[in-house]
């Protein structure tokens, strides 16, 4: 099962909104096939695993054990049900890490296999498998997107200087990592001031994979039309207090002033299949998620060689133990997981 999880990770940034899944077929302690879900809309892990079996080993399939990191699907989506293929190949035993929370599956795949006389074992490395697909599980079990907070700060704790100029904090190598993070999330969110001051494209340019859907909070529609993100032809969603409208790839979504923005954001994302959001700033927007206790991970990049002296203070996370830390050139990256999220997975 460890190998299944290792294979599944190859799908990061390519399979969403589907989960990352890996599968391994074993005959008498010998791996005869393995595969993973490689691309959204493409064959699932079980299919790729079975297809990888050599012609010389095909006769061994019925007497083999299939290990899979998530319950095989039982419904017709973009591809046929994997449970049907397993039954068709007469595989006698299946080991599943965890059940699929998606309503169209959610135990039905396991039930189909057992009804066909296949021995099914579940719960092997269950926590690790759920952790791998924490966005998928959060979306289908909590009915909201998985929230990752990310910011860069100086060594003395500032996210921006006192001037109007953009403060470059992260090292070029760290920027590549940030673009990898972007490729792995469904959407990216910033506020008005960050959009105006930094004029970011919010795309993934330094890593393989897709760019996230761009979300901007601009309550009074103050953003100028000449921003980079408005000129590249990719979708942008503007949350505002003025109007609902669609102008090409630019969508305006009206929010109610008497309701929590974060709650409205979660409803919109759930209704539109947005499973995760990377919140990149600014400080006020980031702090609002912290104060509302509505976040799952925080990734804080500190340039250990940069001192600003004065400016805009970075957000503050209290009483949350760090779970991982590493360096990237001059940058120290500290990773945090919300205690409730850690308990859930």
Tab-separated table of N, CA and C in Angstrom, residues 182-269:
chain	number	residue	atom	x	y	z
A	182	UNK	N	0.847	26.350	-6.516
A	182	UNK	CA	-0.277	26.848	-7.312
A	182	UNK	C	-0.839	25.753	-8.217
A	183	UNK	N	0.035	24.959	-8.812
A	183	UNK	CA	-0.413	23.908	-9.733
A	183	UNK	C	-1.235	22.844	-9.031
A	184	UNK	N	-1.075	22.728	-7.713
A	184	UNK	CA	-1.737	21.672	-6.955
A	184	UNK	C	-3.077	22.093	-6.371
A	185	UNK	N	-3.438	23.370	-6.499
A	185	UNK	CA	-4.692	23.845	-5.915
A	185	UNK	C	-5.680	24.263	-6.996
A	186	UNK	N	-6.960	24.184	-6.643
A	186	UNK	CA	-8.016	24.510	-7.605
A	186	UNK	C	-8.113	26.001	-7.863
A	187	UNK	N	-7.870	26.817	-6.833
A	187	UNK	CA	-8.036	28.267	-6.968
A	187	UNK	C	-7.006	28.999	-6.125
A	188	UNK	N	-6.825	30.275	-6.451
A	188	UNK	CA	-5.935	31.153	-5.703
A	188	UNK	C	-6.704	32.432	-5.396
A	189	UNK	N	-6.535	32.969	-4.193
A	189	UNK	CA	-7.340	34.110	-3.742
A	189	UNK	C	-6.454	35.244	-3.239
A	190	UNK	N	-6.754	36.473	-3.687
A	190	UNK	CA	-6.084	37.660	-3.163
A	190	UNK	C	-7.119	38.762	-2.933
A	191	UNK	N	-6.683	39.826	-2.250
A	191	UNK	CA	-7.547	40.968	-1.995
A	191	UNK	C	-7.256	42.124	-2.935
A	192	UNK	N	-8.000	43.192	-2.783
A	192	UNK	CA	-7.901	44.354	-3.670
A	192	UNK	C	-6.519	44.994	-3.636
A	193	UNK	N	-6.007	45.268	-2.434
A	193	UNK	CA	-4.738	45.987	-2.315
A	193	UNK	C	-3.591	45.195	-2.927
A	194	UNK	N	-3.586	43.885	-2.721
A	194	UNK	CA	-2.542	43.047	-3.311
A	194	UNK	C	-2.619	43.081	-4.829
A	195	UNK	N	-3.832	43.026	-5.363
A	195	UNK	CA	-4.008	43.061	-6.816
A	195	UNK	C	-3.499	44.374	-7.402
A	196	UNK	N	-3.783	45.487	-6.729
A	196	UNK	CA	-3.377	46.801	-7.234
A	196	UNK	C	-1.872	47.019	-7.071
A	197	UNK	N	-1.355	46.718	-5.894
A	197	UNK	CA	0.051	47.013	-5.593
A	197	UNK	C	1.014	46.079	-6.319
A	198	UNK	N	0.691	44.772	-6.344
A	198	UNK	CA	1.605	43.789	-6.930
A	198	UNK	C	1.325	43.518	-8.404
A	199	UNK	N	0.086	43.769	-8.847
A	199	UNK	CA	-0.323	43.481	-10.223
A	199	UNK	C	0.129	42.083	-10.659
A	200	UNK	N	-0.233	41.040	-9.906
A	200	UNK	CA	0.243	39.685	-10.207
A	200	UNK	C	-0.571	39.023	-11.315
A	201	UNK	N	0.038	38.038	-11.961
A	201	UNK	CA	-0.712	37.244	-12.945
A	201	UNK	C	-1.424	36.079	-12.269
A	202	UNK	N	-0.867	35.604	-11.126
A	202	UNK	CA	-1.448	34.501	-10.345
A	202	UNK	C	-1.539	33.205	-11.139
A	203	UNK	N	-0.650	33.031	-12.106
A	203	UNK	CA	-0.630	31.809	-12.906
A	203	UNK	C	0.543	30.928	-12.481
A	204	UNK	N	0.554	29.709	-12.974
A	204	UNK	CA	1.664	28.792	-12.756
A	204	UNK	C	2.555	28.836	-13.996
A	205	UNK	N	3.725	29.433	-13.860
A	205	UNK	CA	4.628	29.582	-15.001
A	205	UNK	C	5.928	28.801	-14.841
A	206	UNK	N	6.240	28.355	-13.630
A	206	UNK	CA	7.540	27.740	-13.376
A	206	UNK	C	7.448	26.269	-12.982
A	207	UNK	N	6.269	25.657	-13.215
A	207	UNK	CA	6.103	24.248	-12.847
A	207	UNK	C	5.137	23.588	-13.830
A	208	UNK	N	5.295	22.284	-14.011
A	208	UNK	CA	4.362	21.559	-14.866
A	208	UNK	C	2.977	21.546	-14.235
A	209	UNK	N	1.958	21.543	-15.066
A	209	UNK	CA	0.598	21.471	-14.547
A	209	UNK	C	-0.192	22.727	-14.842
A	210	UNK	N	-1.394	22.729	-14.349
A	210	UNK	CA	-2.354	23.793	-14.643
A	210	UNK	C	-2.121	25.026	-13.771
A	211	UNK	N	-2.786	26.108	-14.160
A	211	UNK	CA	-2.856	27.297	-13.313
A	211	UNK	C	-4.162	27.268	-12.535
A	212	UNK	N	-4.178	27.808	-11.329
A	212	UNK	CA	-5.411	27.799	-10.534
A	212	UNK	C	-6.414	28.835	-11.035
A	213	UNK	N	-7.673	28.614	-10.706
A	213	UNK	CA	-8.707	29.610	-10.957
A	213	UNK	C	-8.424	30.825	-10.078
A	214	UNK	N	-8.465	32.021	-10.653
A	214	UNK	CA	-8.097	33.226	-9.906
A	214	UNK	C	-9.335	33.883	-9.299
A	215	UNK	N	-9.270	34.095	-7.994
A	215	UNK	CA	-10.349	34.731	-7.244
A	215	UNK	C	-9.815	36.013	-6.612
A	216	UNK	N	-10.587	37.089	-6.711
A	216	UNK	CA	-10.169	38.367	-6.135
A	216	UNK	C	-11.332	38.967	-5.351
A	217	UNK	N	-11.036	39.443	-4.138
A	217	UNK	CA	-12.034	40.174	-3.355
A	217	UNK	C	-11.859	41.656	-3.666
A	218	UNK	N	-12.849	42.240	-4.332
A	218	UNK	CA	-12.815	43.661	-4.689
A	218	UNK	C	-14.204	44.236	-4.428
A	219	UNK	N	-14.476	44.511	-3.173
A	219	UNK	CA	-15.839	44.849	-2.743
A	219	UNK	C	-16.428	46.046	-3.494
A	220	UNK	N	-15.637	47.073	-3.736
A	220	UNK	CA	-16.147	48.305	-4.356
A	220	UNK	C	-15.718	48.441	-5.820
A	221	UNK	N	-15.223	47.371	-6.408
A	221	UNK	CA	-14.816	47.357	-7.824
A	221	UNK	C	-13.826	48.482	-8.131
A	222	UNK	N	-12.724	48.473	-7.371
A	222	UNK	CA	-11.692	49.501	-7.528
A	222	UNK	C	-10.554	49.082	-8.457
A	223	UNK	N	-10.551	47.829	-8.900
A	223	UNK	CA	-9.425	47.351	-9.693
A	223	UNK	C	-9.397	47.996	-11.074
A	224	UNK	N	-8.234	48.495	-11.505
A	224	UNK	CA	-8.124	49.075	-12.851
A	224	UNK	C	-8.189	47.990	-13.926
A	225	UNK	N	-8.676	48.364	-15.095
A	225	UNK	CA	-8.874	47.396	-16.173
A	225	UNK	C	-7.572	46.929	-16.805
A	226	UNK	N	-6.471	47.623	-16.553
A	226	UNK	CA	-5.215	47.273	-17.213
A	226	UNK	C	-4.356	46.290	-16.419
A	227	UNK	N	-4.907	45.670	-15.375
A	227	UNK	CA	-4.145	44.677	-14.616
A	227	UNK	C	-3.784	43.490	-15.504
A	228	UNK	N	-2.633	42.886	-15.216
A	228	UNK	CA	-2.143	41.752	-16.003
A	228	UNK	C	-3.165	40.628	-16.056
A	229	UNK	N	-3.795	40.334	-14.924
A	229	UNK	CA	-4.712	39.195	-14.869
A	229	UNK	C	-5.945	39.389	-15.748
A	230	UNK	N	-6.260	40.629	-16.112
A	230	UNK	CA	-7.423	40.894	-16.954
A	230	UNK	C	-7.094	40.829	-18.446
A	231	UNK	N	-5.805	40.648	-18.774
A	231	UNK	CA	-5.408	40.749	-20.176
A	231	UNK	C	-4.856	39.460	-20.768
A	232	UNK	N	-4.865	38.353	-19.988
A	232	UNK	CA	-4.266	37.124	-20.521
A	232	UNK	C	-5.291	36.102	-21.000
A	233	UNK	N	-6.581	36.432	-20.910
A	233	UNK	CA	-7.611	35.549	-21.452
A	233	UNK	C	-8.011	34.394	-20.564
A	234	UNK	N	-7.449	34.324	-19.349
A	234	UNK	CA	-7.809	33.259	-18.415
A	234	UNK	C	-8.868	33.753	-17.428
A	235	UNK	N	-9.668	32.837	-16.882
A	235	UNK	CA	-10.793	33.244	-16.025
A	235	UNK	C	-10.358	33.965	-14.745
A	236	UNK	N	-11.145	34.948	-14.364
A	236	UNK	CA	-10.990	35.654	-13.091
A	236	UNK	C	-12.383	35.845	-12.501
A	237	UNK	N	-12.520	35.583	-11.218
A	237	UNK	CA	-13.793	35.799	-10.529
A	237	UNK	C	-13.606	36.913	-9.505
A	238	UNK	N	-14.446	37.935	-9.592
A	238	UNK	CA	-14.364	39.091	-8.706
A	238	UNK	C	-15.531	39.051	-7.726
A	239	UNK	N	-15.233	38.888	-6.447
A	239	UNK	CA	-16.267	38.946	-5.414
A	239	UNK	C	-16.433	40.407	-5.002
A	240	UNK	N	-17.653	40.918	-5.143
A	240	UNK	CA	-17.884	42.340	-4.933
A	240	UNK	C	-19.268	42.582	-4.335
A	241	UNK	N	-19.529	43.830	-3.953
A	241	UNK	CA	-20.814	44.188	-3.335
A	241	UNK	C	-21.758	44.895	-4.309
A	242	UNK	N	-21.376	44.953	-5.603
A	242	UNK	CA	-22.122	45.766	-6.555
A	242	UNK	C	-23.012	44.975	-7.515
A	243	UNK	N	-22.500	43.885	-8.092
A	243	UNK	CA	-23.249	43.269	-9.189
A	243	UNK	C	-22.857	41.816	-9.431
A	244	UNK	N	-23.770	41.100	-10.109
A	244	UNK	CA	-23.491	39.819	-10.741
A	244	UNK	C	-23.408	40.074	-12.239
A	245	UNK	N	-22.336	39.613	-12.866
A	245	UNK	CA	-22.174	39.887	-14.295
A	245	UNK	C	-21.135	38.935	-14.878
A	246	UNK	N	-21.168	38.787	-16.192
A	246	UNK	CA	-20.182	37.984	-16.907
A	246	UNK	C	-19.706	38.786	-18.101
A	247	UNK	N	-18.399	39.034	-18.181
A	247	UNK	CA	-17.805	39.754	-19.302
A	247	UNK	C	-16.644	38.931	-19.840
A	248	UNK	N	-16.929	38.070	-20.793
A	248	UNK	CA	-15.906	37.170	-21.310
A	248	UNK	C	-15.454	36.206	-20.230
A	249	UNK	N	-14.152	36.218	-19.947
A	249	UNK	CA	-13.599	35.348	-18.906
A	249	UNK	C	-13.651	35.990	-17.524
A	250	UNK	N	-14.222	37.170	-17.447
A	250	UNK	CA	-14.317	37.889	-16.174
A	250	UNK	C	-15.733	37.755	-15.611
A	251	UNK	N	-15.827	37.156	-14.420
A	251	UNK	CA	-17.132	36.964	-13.786
A	251	UNK	C	-17.194	37.768	-12.490
A	252	UNK	N	-18.290	38.497	-12.325
A	252	UNK	CA	-18.528	39.261	-11.104
A	252	UNK	C	-19.566	38.525	-10.257
A	253	UNK	N	-19.226	38.253	-9.015
A	253	UNK	CA	-20.120	37.552	-8.094
A	253	UNK	C	-20.438	38.491	-6.937
A	254	UNK	N	-21.702	38.814	-6.777
A	254	UNK	CA	-22.119	39.746	-5.733
A	254	UNK	C	-22.213	39.041	-4.393
A	255	UNK	N	-21.655	39.690	-3.363
A	255	UNK	CA	-21.720	39.150	-2.008
A	255	UNK	C	-22.591	40.059	-1.152
A	256	UNK	N	-23.221	39.468	-0.151
A	256	UNK	CA	-24.086	40.222	0.759
A	256	UNK	C	-23.254	40.831	1.885
A	257	UNK	N	-23.480	42.099	2.165
A	257	UNK	CA	-22.694	42.790	3.186
A	257	UNK	C	-23.054	42.359	4.602
A	258	UNK	N	-24.245	41.767	4.770
A	258	UNK	CA	-24.680	41.370	6.109
A	258	UNK	C	-24.363	39.908	6.415
A	259	UNK	N	-23.568	39.274	5.554
A	259	UNK	CA	-23.163	37.890	5.774
A	259	UNK	C	-21.645	37.780	5.705
A	260	UNK	N	-21.119	36.757	6.343
A	260	UNK	CA	-19.677	36.517	6.319
A	260	UNK	C	-19.208	36.245	4.889
A	261	UNK	N	-18.158	36.965	4.471
A	261	UNK	CA	-17.615	36.712	3.134
A	261	UNK	C	-17.099	35.287	3.020
A	262	UNK	N	-16.412	34.808	4.051
A	262	UNK	CA	-15.831	33.467	3.987
A	262	UNK	C	-16.922	32.417	3.833
A	263	UNK	N	-18.019	32.570	4.568
A	263	UNK	CA	-19.130	31.624	4.424
A	263	UNK	C	-19.687	31.648	3.004
A	264	UNK	N	-19.834	32.837	2.435
A	264	UNK	CA	-20.345	32.953	1.066
A	264	UNK	C	-19.354	32.370	0.057
A	265	UNK	N	-18.072	32.581	0.312
A	265	UNK	CA	-17.033	32.008	-0.540
A	265	UNK	C	-17.110	30.489	-0.535
A	266	UNK	N	-17.282	29.908	0.657
A	266	UNK	CA	-17.363	28.457	0.771
A	266	UNK	C	-18.565	27.904	0.014
A	267	UNK	N	-19.699	28.574	0.120
A	267	UNK	CA	-20.901	28.126	-0.593
A	267	UNK	C	-20.670	28.179	-2.097
A	268	UNK	N	-20.090	29.278	-2.567
A	268	UNK	CA	-19.828	29.415	-4.006
A	268	UNK	C	-18.894	28.307	-4.489
A	269	UNK	N	-17.833	28.071	-3.749
A	269	UNK	CA	-16.854	27.060	-4.155
A	269	UNK	C	-17.462	25.665	-4.151
